[in-house]
XYZ file of C-alpha atoms in Angstrom:
697
model
C 72.299 107.495 86.503
C 72.422 103.972 85.054
C 69.956 101.750 86.911
C 72.041 98.581 87.277
C 75.360 96.991 86.437
C 76.526 97.504 82.861
C 77.550 94.528 80.747
C 81.206 94.811 81.779
C 80.275 94.879 85.459
C 78.111 91.811 84.863
C 81.153 90.008 83.423
C 83.318 91.060 86.376
C 80.683 89.949 88.873
C 80.305 86.585 87.105
C 84.104 86.153 87.189
C 84.164 86.939 90.897
C 81.340 84.494 91.557
C 83.132 81.723 89.674
C 86.506 82.480 91.229
C 88.036 82.916 87.776
C 90.626 85.452 88.950
C 90.450 84.465 92.622
C 88.341 87.539 93.283
C 90.908 89.921 91.787
C 89.999 92.877 89.589
C 92.976 94.607 88.012
C 92.446 97.162 85.239
C 94.588 99.706 83.449
C 94.531 102.769 81.211
C 97.254 102.426 78.511
C 97.595 105.714 76.538
C 100.190 106.435 73.895
C 102.133 109.597 74.855
C 101.786 111.148 71.400
C 99.311 113.897 72.214
C 96.977 115.205 74.897
C 94.071 113.062 76.061
C 90.643 113.996 74.715
C 87.108 113.559 76.011
C 86.873 110.075 74.492
C 89.699 108.930 76.757
C 87.799 110.238 79.782
C 85.273 107.422 79.419
C 88.010 104.784 79.452
C 89.733 106.319 82.474
C 86.518 106.628 84.463
C 85.399 103.110 83.467
C 88.683 101.365 84.255
C 89.375 103.253 87.476
C 85.735 102.877 88.507
C 85.793 99.093 88.101
C 88.863 98.839 90.329
C 87.264 101.045 92.971
C 83.879 99.311 92.892
C 85.317 95.808 93.245
C 88.199 96.589 95.588
C 90.801 96.040 92.907
C 93.777 97.845 91.403
C 94.133 100.360 88.577
C 97.337 100.969 86.607
C 98.424 103.869 84.438
C 100.730 102.569 81.735
C 102.260 104.513 78.859
C 102.422 102.548 75.641
C 105.602 104.306 74.530
C 106.540 102.087 71.591
C 106.707 104.814 68.905
C 109.585 107.177 69.741
C 109.051 109.370 66.671
C 105.836 110.846 68.097
C 106.311 110.737 71.870
C 107.228 113.630 74.160
C 107.594 114.161 77.888
C 105.076 117.013 77.673
C 102.410 114.500 76.721
C 103.407 112.159 79.550
C 103.095 114.958 82.111
C 99.735 116.139 80.797
C 98.294 112.600 80.780
C 99.316 111.980 84.384
C 97.590 115.236 85.410
C 94.458 114.352 83.449
C 94.127 110.869 84.927
C 94.527 112.194 88.465
C 92.047 115.014 87.811
C 89.420 112.493 86.690
C 89.903 110.491 89.875
C 92.044 107.691 88.466
C 94.015 106.597 91.537
C 96.894 104.476 90.246
C 98.812 104.909 93.537
C 102.405 103.847 92.812
C 101.461 101.830 89.718
C 102.798 104.120 87.004
C 104.346 101.959 84.291
C 105.876 102.287 80.829
C 105.887 99.728 78.021
C 109.528 100.683 77.455
C 110.348 99.112 80.825
C 109.337 95.776 79.288
C 111.353 96.032 76.076
C 113.943 93.482 77.206
C 111.284 90.926 78.146
C 109.378 91.502 74.893
C 112.564 90.895 72.943
C 113.209 87.610 74.786
C 109.655 86.486 74.008
C 110.084 87.430 70.339
C 113.147 85.187 70.127
C 111.109 82.439 71.785
C 108.533 82.597 68.988
C 111.326 82.502 66.399
C 112.731 79.404 68.101
C 109.251 77.813 67.984
C 109.155 78.462 64.239
C 106.193 80.843 64.442
C 107.987 84.136 63.738
C 110.270 85.139 60.878
C 112.176 88.102 59.469
C 110.583 89.404 56.267
C 112.302 91.657 53.710
C 109.200 92.586 51.705
C 108.615 96.327 51.155
C 105.572 97.565 53.120
C 103.396 98.087 50.023
C 104.101 94.614 48.703
C 103.457 93.085 52.126
C 100.076 94.807 52.260
C 99.162 93.553 48.765
C 100.110 89.985 49.660
C 97.998 90.107 52.819
C 94.869 91.353 50.999
C 94.742 90.028 47.417
C 91.392 90.304 45.641
C 89.705 88.665 42.702
C 88.686 90.745 39.651
C 85.217 91.024 41.200
C 86.601 92.341 44.488
C 86.351 89.182 46.590
C 89.029 88.822 49.246
C 91.326 85.921 48.454
C 93.656 83.963 50.729
C 96.875 85.806 51.374
C 100.123 85.090 49.544
C 102.973 83.660 51.597
C 106.033 85.851 51.869
C 109.030 84.383 50.026
C 110.858 84.742 53.358
C 108.245 82.846 55.384
C 110.167 79.594 55.466
C 113.548 80.886 56.527
C 115.242 78.628 59.048
C 115.138 79.337 62.770
C 118.899 79.908 62.699
C 118.677 82.472 59.899
C 115.744 84.285 61.516
C 117.512 84.520 64.881
C 120.634 85.869 63.196
C 118.711 88.471 61.187
C 116.599 89.552 64.171
C 119.671 90.014 66.340
C 121.312 92.039 63.577
C 118.158 94.168 63.390
C 118.563 94.826 67.099
C 122.203 95.806 66.626
C 121.240 98.419 64.038
C 122.794 96.784 60.998
C 119.801 97.458 58.754
C 118.155 100.684 57.624
C 114.543 101.481 58.566
C 112.149 99.685 56.236
C 114.686 97.046 55.202
C 113.027 94.263 57.158
C 110.537 93.468 59.915
C 109.779 90.581 62.237
C 106.419 88.947 61.463
C 104.380 86.315 63.261
C 103.703 83.161 61.232
C 100.004 82.492 61.787
C 97.520 81.977 58.911
C 97.725 83.816 55.593
C 94.332 82.374 54.614
C 92.488 83.643 57.692
C 89.347 85.709 57.177
C 90.676 87.995 59.926
C 93.358 90.132 58.293
C 95.005 90.691 61.674
C 96.023 87.014 61.703
C 97.709 87.170 58.298
C 101.294 87.203 59.547
C 101.236 90.617 61.309
C 104.334 92.694 61.995
C 105.826 92.298 65.470
C 108.925 94.519 65.205
C 110.035 97.257 62.831
C 113.261 99.255 62.608
C 112.955 102.798 63.990
C 116.123 104.801 64.502
C 114.757 107.578 66.706
C 115.704 108.819 70.163
C 113.339 107.451 72.820
C 112.163 109.799 75.558
C 113.109 107.255 78.271
C 115.344 104.627 76.676
C 117.523 107.057 74.757
C 119.285 105.325 71.852
C 119.391 101.837 73.374
C 116.874 100.430 70.921
C 116.533 100.713 67.143
C 113.774 98.100 66.824
C 110.362 98.768 68.327
C 107.424 96.504 69.016
C 104.205 96.972 67.068
C 101.159 97.889 69.113
C 99.567 94.498 68.434
C 102.613 92.621 69.709
C 103.128 94.811 72.770
C 99.527 95.325 73.886
C 98.707 91.904 75.301
C 102.214 91.342 76.661
C 102.091 94.524 78.727
C 98.767 93.479 80.244
C 100.157 90.029 80.992
C 103.301 91.335 82.678
C 101.237 93.580 84.967
C 98.765 90.847 85.895
C 95.777 92.651 84.412
C 92.592 90.592 84.781
C 90.164 92.607 82.646
C 91.648 94.350 79.626
C 88.994 96.921 78.721
C 89.278 98.237 75.137
C 87.158 100.149 72.648
C 85.402 98.313 69.833
C 88.038 98.857 67.147
C 90.188 96.294 68.983
C 87.545 93.553 68.795
C 89.020 92.052 65.610
C 92.494 92.244 67.166
C 91.550 90.089 70.147
C 92.210 86.751 68.343
C 95.731 87.993 67.604
C 96.379 89.000 71.203
C 95.054 85.603 72.295
C 97.354 83.835 69.848
C 100.463 85.632 71.117
C 99.652 84.919 74.766
C 98.789 81.285 74.103
C 101.963 80.732 72.102
C 104.031 82.109 74.983
C 102.019 80.306 77.673
C 101.878 83.388 79.920
C 99.168 85.066 82.028
C 96.174 85.654 79.759
C 93.931 88.637 80.632
C 90.332 88.769 79.445
C 89.729 91.461 76.818
C 86.310 93.160 76.782
C 85.336 95.805 74.224
C 82.958 98.749 74.661
C 81.713 101.634 72.509
C 83.668 104.876 72.377
C 82.384 108.211 73.650
C 81.766 110.417 70.610
C 80.145 113.853 70.441
C 78.701 116.022 67.696
C 80.504 119.276 66.761
C 83.797 117.618 67.684
C 86.844 115.988 66.135
C 88.975 113.595 68.176
C 91.674 112.556 65.714
C 95.031 113.351 67.313
C 96.415 114.076 63.857
C 93.771 116.730 63.255
C 94.061 118.146 66.758
C 97.814 118.374 66.281
C 97.236 120.136 62.941
C 95.086 122.795 64.593
C 97.780 123.404 67.199
C 100.546 123.570 64.593
C 98.544 125.906 62.331
C 97.712 128.131 65.328
C 93.981 127.764 64.784
C 93.942 127.288 68.544
C 96.390 128.529 71.159
C 97.583 125.067 72.171
C 96.440 121.611 73.245
C 94.770 123.170 76.294
C 93.001 125.950 74.405
C 89.552 125.952 76.070
C 87.862 125.297 72.724
C 89.680 121.991 72.251
C 88.074 118.632 73.191
C 91.092 117.671 75.318
C 90.763 116.975 79.021
C 93.386 119.653 79.724
C 91.285 122.155 77.760
C 88.142 121.187 79.677
C 89.979 121.707 82.938
C 91.292 125.093 81.830
C 87.878 126.183 80.603
C 86.385 125.456 84.008
C 84.713 122.079 83.564
C 84.829 119.976 86.713
C 85.648 116.289 86.743
C 82.384 115.613 88.548
C 80.431 116.799 85.482
C 82.218 114.347 83.192
C 81.862 111.481 85.651
C 78.139 112.123 86.082
C 77.530 112.323 82.340
C 79.500 109.165 81.572
C 77.729 107.244 84.325
C 74.402 108.492 82.984
C 75.179 107.456 79.413
C 76.212 103.993 80.573
C 78.514 101.455 78.931
C 77.390 99.497 75.870
C 78.719 97.925 72.688
C 76.520 100.124 70.485
C 78.362 102.963 68.747
C 76.477 106.273 68.777
C 77.198 109.971 68.646
C 76.029 111.992 71.638
C 74.725 115.500 71.110
C 77.322 117.916 72.496
C 74.437 119.695 74.214
C 74.283 116.867 76.743
C 77.868 117.543 77.820
C 77.167 121.257 78.012
C 74.062 120.694 80.099
C 75.993 118.394 82.442
C 78.528 121.178 82.985
C 75.755 123.713 83.697
C 74.103 121.411 86.205
C 77.428 120.770 87.910
C 78.159 124.507 88.251
C 74.687 125.535 89.389
C 75.839 125.984 92.998
C 78.792 128.327 92.351
C 78.579 131.888 93.770
C 77.046 134.756 91.792
C 78.853 137.926 90.794
C 78.170 140.825 88.411
C 80.297 141.641 85.385
C 79.763 143.958 82.417
C 81.529 142.666 79.316
C 80.793 145.468 76.833
C 80.398 148.490 79.121
C 78.449 151.660 78.531
C 78.452 154.321 81.249
C 75.303 155.258 83.146
C 75.141 158.556 85.048
C 72.322 158.791 87.596
C 71.739 162.509 87.493
C 69.626 162.751 90.659
C 71.938 160.609 92.806
C 74.334 162.502 95.152
C 77.719 162.830 93.445
C 79.837 161.913 96.464
C 77.581 159.209 97.866
C 78.506 155.520 97.902
C 76.189 152.864 99.296
C 77.071 149.297 100.197
C 74.254 147.036 99.054
C 73.801 143.479 100.281
C 73.309 140.908 97.507
C 72.892 137.141 97.794
C 75.895 135.022 96.915
C 73.376 132.491 95.646
C 69.616 133.139 95.498
C 68.721 129.501 96.246
C 71.296 128.895 98.980
C 70.853 131.015 102.098
C 73.846 129.282 103.674
C 76.059 130.912 101.024
C 75.405 134.252 102.727
C 75.507 137.717 101.245
C 78.150 140.041 99.838
C 78.589 143.806 99.914
C 78.499 145.550 96.520
C 79.219 149.310 96.161
C 76.684 151.541 94.404
C 77.463 155.080 93.212
C 76.307 157.835 90.866
C 78.184 156.433 87.863
C 77.719 152.816 86.814
C 78.428 150.498 83.926
C 75.807 148.374 82.215
C 76.145 146.099 79.187
C 75.650 147.760 75.810
C 73.195 144.997 74.894
C 70.918 146.256 77.669
C 70.245 149.550 75.856
C 68.388 150.124 72.616
C 68.051 153.587 71.079
C 64.779 152.611 69.395
C 63.434 149.730 71.473
C 61.411 147.013 69.776
C 58.133 145.799 71.225
C 59.714 142.781 72.908
C 62.726 144.667 74.346
C 62.204 145.279 78.084
C 65.499 146.846 79.091
C 66.833 150.400 78.849
C 65.755 152.844 76.163
C 64.622 156.473 76.015
C 61.912 156.840 78.651
C 62.275 153.177 79.663
C 62.594 152.049 83.291
C 64.374 148.913 84.551
C 65.420 147.322 87.810
C 69.132 147.205 88.636
C 69.800 143.866 90.280
C 69.636 144.320 94.076
C 69.862 148.126 93.785
C 67.283 150.612 92.454
C 64.936 151.245 89.582
C 66.383 153.651 87.031
C 64.849 155.436 84.054
C 66.727 156.525 80.912
C 66.124 160.218 80.364
C 68.734 160.903 77.681
C 71.827 159.489 75.997
C 75.055 160.902 74.595
C 76.810 159.823 71.394
C 80.480 160.070 70.514
C 81.954 161.484 67.318
C 81.515 158.104 65.633
C 77.792 158.086 66.364
C 78.082 155.374 68.964
C 76.232 155.795 72.269
C 78.802 156.397 75.016
C 76.677 157.462 77.993
C 73.166 157.033 79.351
C 71.719 159.731 81.567
C 69.213 158.277 83.994
C 67.283 159.043 87.157
C 66.650 156.670 90.026
C 63.738 156.147 92.416
C 65.011 156.207 96.033
C 61.896 154.292 97.134
C 63.032 151.166 95.254
C 66.201 150.415 97.227
C 67.146 146.760 96.976
C 65.168 146.531 93.742
C 61.837 146.547 95.585
C 58.598 147.586 93.877
C 57.705 151.276 94.437
C 54.771 152.333 96.648
C 52.772 153.650 93.687
C 52.401 150.117 92.292
C 54.058 150.631 88.906
C 55.876 147.648 87.430
C 58.848 146.914 85.206
C 59.590 143.808 83.162
C 63.342 144.141 82.896
C 66.114 143.480 85.441
C 69.723 144.069 84.429
C 73.148 143.719 86.069
C 75.580 146.566 86.703
C 78.822 147.572 88.435
C 79.893 150.814 90.083
C 82.253 152.690 87.731
C 84.463 154.044 90.500
C 84.947 150.605 92.054
C 84.963 148.380 88.974
C 87.791 145.957 88.337
C 88.976 145.916 84.707
C 89.706 142.437 83.345
C 89.965 140.421 80.152
C 87.076 138.047 79.542
C 87.231 135.365 76.870
C 83.834 134.268 75.629
C 84.035 130.766 74.169
C 81.582 129.005 71.886
C 81.763 125.664 70.086
C 84.859 125.362 67.906
C 82.864 123.870 65.030
C 79.665 125.231 63.568
C 78.259 121.902 62.338
C 77.511 118.526 63.883
C 79.945 116.516 61.741
C 82.978 118.697 60.945
C 84.393 117.992 57.502
C 81.667 115.585 56.416
C 80.416 117.882 53.640
C 83.861 118.752 52.259
C 86.874 117.116 50.649
C 90.401 117.263 52.008
C 92.945 119.209 49.984
C 96.702 119.353 50.362
C 96.465 122.831 51.833
C 93.345 122.434 53.937
C 91.789 119.416 55.681
C 88.036 119.157 55.215
C 87.180 119.812 58.866
C 88.733 123.292 58.732
C 85.901 124.447 56.469
C 83.501 124.066 59.385
C 85.329 126.108 62.026
C 83.134 128.554 63.905
C 84.515 132.077 63.269
C 82.953 133.241 66.543
C 84.310 130.450 68.735
C 86.269 133.066 70.721
C 85.399 136.700 71.407
C 87.783 138.574 73.688
C 86.492 141.429 75.850
C 89.568 143.403 76.931
C 87.709 146.101 78.855
C 85.239 144.114 80.924
C 84.164 145.740 84.202
C 83.710 143.451 87.217
C 82.449 143.965 90.728
C 85.441 144.585 93.039
C 85.042 141.406 95.100
C 86.299 139.451 92.080
C 89.720 141.016 92.604
C 90.468 138.304 95.170
C 89.602 135.460 92.778
C 92.382 132.928 92.243
C 93.275 130.436 89.532
C 90.494 127.912 89.000
C 87.796 129.818 90.910
C 84.447 129.660 89.143
C 81.489 132.052 89.334
C 78.194 132.657 87.657
C 78.287 136.130 86.151
C 74.677 137.266 86.484
C 72.742 136.764 83.247
C 75.906 135.912 81.291
C 77.047 132.407 82.174
C 79.666 130.543 84.173
C 83.219 131.904 84.218
C 86.512 130.810 85.747
C 89.923 132.374 86.323
C 92.356 131.441 83.551
C 96.010 130.520 84.014
C 97.039 133.581 81.956
C 95.924 135.783 84.863
C 98.485 138.002 86.583
C 98.246 140.247 89.662
C 96.044 143.211 88.792
C 95.366 141.693 85.359
C 92.814 138.922 85.731
C 91.646 136.821 82.792
C 88.331 134.958 82.908
C 87.087 132.219 80.579
C 83.439 131.628 79.901
C 83.025 128.008 80.898
C 79.454 127.756 79.688
C 76.490 129.935 78.780
C 73.474 129.902 81.082
C 71.238 128.283 78.501
C 71.653 125.971 75.531
C 72.387 127.930 72.378
C 70.626 125.380 70.177
C 67.605 123.127 70.734
C 68.400 119.797 72.349
C 68.649 116.992 69.839
C 67.898 113.350 70.469
C 70.171 112.020 73.170
C 72.195 109.593 71.113
C 71.895 108.478 67.544
C 73.866 106.758 64.817
C 75.224 109.046 62.118
C 75.084 107.926 58.519
C 78.480 107.796 56.870
C 77.208 109.283 53.638
C 79.236 108.767 50.475
C 80.513 111.779 48.611
C 78.141 113.391 46.122
C 78.462 111.926 42.628
C 80.041 114.023 39.923
C 77.567 115.745 37.592
C 78.347 113.351 34.768
C 77.593 110.465 37.107
C 74.506 111.871 38.781
C 72.279 109.161 37.309
C 72.683 105.394 37.508
C 73.994 103.737 34.388
C 71.314 102.916 31.803
C 71.794 99.208 32.395
C 70.954 99.495 36.068
C 67.771 97.583 36.968
C 64.678 99.540 37.922
C 64.526 99.585 41.742
C 61.557 97.920 43.402
C 58.923 100.134 45.088
C 60.406 99.429 48.529
C 63.551 101.392 47.711
C 63.758 104.938 49.034
C 65.543 108.110 47.968
C 68.827 109.091 49.604
C 67.964 111.316 52.581
C 64.514 109.775 53.263
C 65.336 107.939 56.481
C 61.810 107.557 57.833
C 61.396 104.102 56.275
C 64.876 102.656 56.340
C 65.522 98.932 56.419
C 68.616 98.065 58.425
C 70.383 94.729 57.974
C 73.515 93.203 59.448
C 76.260 92.575 56.928
C 79.819 91.276 56.820
C 82.518 92.934 54.717
C 84.052 90.348 52.379
C 86.358 92.661 50.420
C 87.436 96.288 50.404
C 89.498 98.469 48.097
C 90.217 102.121 47.451
C 88.288 104.008 44.777
C 90.550 105.564 42.187
C 90.747 109.392 42.324
C 88.505 109.524 45.406
C 90.521 109.831 48.608
C 87.514 109.439 50.920
C 85.799 106.519 49.186
C 86.142 102.773 49.625
C 84.448 100.119 47.527
C 83.123 97.372 49.801
C 81.765 93.933 48.984
C 79.225 93.134 51.693
C 77.489 89.838 52.447
C 73.876 90.580 53.423
C 72.617 87.005 53.325
C 71.346 87.497 49.769
C 72.039 85.420 46.669
C 75.085 87.558 45.907
C 77.041 90.116 47.925
C 76.374 93.815 47.335
C 78.799 96.497 46.232
C 78.630 99.550 48.492
C 80.702 102.698 48.073
C 81.252 104.441 51.397
C 83.071 107.626 52.443
C 85.050 106.029 55.270
C 88.548 105.878 53.803
C 89.901 108.518 56.183
C 89.156 106.276 59.168
C 89.849 102.808 57.759
C 92.363 101.122 55.517
C 90.782 98.439 53.294
C 92.429 95.565 55.164
C 90.960 96.803 58.464
C 87.428 96.282 57.189
C 87.552 92.759 55.849
C 85.631 90.456 58.157
C 83.973 93.323 60.018
C 80.283 93.176 60.893
C 78.429 96.297 59.758
C 74.943 97.784 59.676
C 73.637 98.597 56.186
C 70.685 100.646 54.956
C 69.533 98.146 52.332
C 66.543 99.840 50.700
C 68.206 102.913 49.219
C 67.952 103.456 45.479
C 71.226 102.534 43.762
C 73.576 105.505 43.221
C 76.433 105.894 40.759
C 79.590 107.017 42.545
C 82.758 107.421 40.513
C 81.261 105.057 37.957
C 80.470 102.383 40.545
C 76.880 101.443 41.352
C 76.464 101.550 45.138
C 73.585 99.493 46.549
C 73.276 100.510 50.180
C 74.841 102.653 52.862
C 77.093 101.743 55.776
C 76.120 103.214 59.138
C 78.876 104.776 61.219
C 79.300 107.202 64.091
C 81.598 110.208 64.257
C 83.639 111.830 61.506
C 87.114 111.880 60.015
C 89.682 109.666 61.720
C 87.317 109.234 64.702
C 84.660 107.519 62.558
C 83.480 104.192 63.997
C 81.360 101.567 62.291
C 78.056 100.715 63.928
C 78.438 97.105 65.098
C 75.302 94.915 64.920
C 76.945 92.310 67.145
C 77.713 88.677 66.371
C 74.721 88.019 64.112
C 74.113 86.255 60.809
C 74.412 88.462 57.688
C 70.966 89.574 56.620
C 69.584 89.744 60.154
C 67.307 92.697 60.888
C 68.832 95.454 62.986
C 66.434 97.333 65.231
């Protein structure tokens, strides 16, 4: 657990001490209802709800439903369930941005009347070019004023009202704020406030055909609800001056925005676009497929909210972006489920006939519900002449380190008897279908025999005559690599991340044999199947046809990696013809290192001065970065999927500065940007508010 207050709690406590908000703490979670929530959202929910609880405040759930083209009631319903499941108690404070549309419109007209908002007819591409012009060397220049920037208040009011009435087609015009086209923060270069969208809204119907941009709506919604601490992830840090400007211009309640680092995991993608693609392409069975990183999928798979809360509290809250090894989440789930009751299940059954056991005899053996919890009591498990054991527990020609069943081999049946394999029977296909064994009556309960002999192996079993047949779905990680898609290029037919899918992420056992007590299990019940892992009852279960999901294996499948680490956003490999730097490139000094040798890296803080796309390279951006040197450096970085060029200008970044120059698409790249995550979920590592060229430790 974190040892003391995190930096956000320190801010809240300082505010309370100073009386800034008169002792009030009011937070919110403001999702867009355009998909299911994922594990990254869990951190925000737990943080915001936790602050309200800790300081006796209030917590709101508000849907930012300002984009009708992508919003559905299904998403609204799932989000409400997820927030409640994670312990977010919003009481009766369930709100929708669409409830504020009338007030937002009034405020937009107010800004027009003040002369600080105007209707602009520029096409989107031209507007983007005018906001981010560059010199021939790639330096960001002051923006170019729209030819419509100086329209009169009367004309702007008329046009805006006609936009509202639906007189114009989508894309014909937008409402923009008139701020500062020369600002180093692109967000302040006359951003869009309203655009025309003629789509049916899930709550407002067809009342509106103009919709607020996220940047215009975000701060207003917080203000209307009286939010004191507006907690956001780091990508909104450069948007804060814009939110402040809107609120100050209107002279309304002004919440305090505080940014924190996202929760990112290896072996995971969090882009809603990519998650939606997997659902649409039926790579998974739906948003709640237990392999997905959505909260609904976690719940269905058998994760408990307590595991997520414990992990997030342990990781703490910082402003440093990092990627957490997925093994830490998996271990948190194991620890959380350690107290669930034990049962026996055979997933790939092979029959065992105990030839010296009475044919008609059935014994009821007493087994612990949990070996470390005597208060959990015992259960009665039937034992008979014919049993099932897992096929993996038999080997026709046992190796030296195999201690389970084989010809002449003896093992202990959990809580039952010792048995010895005397013979085996094969089917027509050559596959072993039956083991013929003998048992030692003196070993009842699995006790050691009087003659002192020993066995090394203990295996689980179920009585064949009493076994319950069920479907068991064995889940593994959906992706086979830490950074899905990082080593591949997107194509029209196939996104890069799909190349890294794990072909064994789901194995279905349709003929699993379970001990009969599991017949009374109900939806959501979780058990440890002896030696196999943790399993829960799936919602596909029907009477007499149970379905179990493997929530988690008993042990980590891969060695634990370092707890949290930045991931290098490596540029794409150069084409063969460009594999060497141009002949004119200067010889690098001895301090420079080869790409991939990260034992002696030098990390410096930099500021992006300009950014542009690289021709014929969808994933690459050419950045001009100020590192406090005599001249800025050119760095080519594979981050185009996550960032548009104008989103990067003015951003603080961390750069590996002592790499040897590399030629990428004919451009000499002198450094590497550090980022965390992959694909659309990629986040730049933020060195904080420091001078370019400062060392980063």
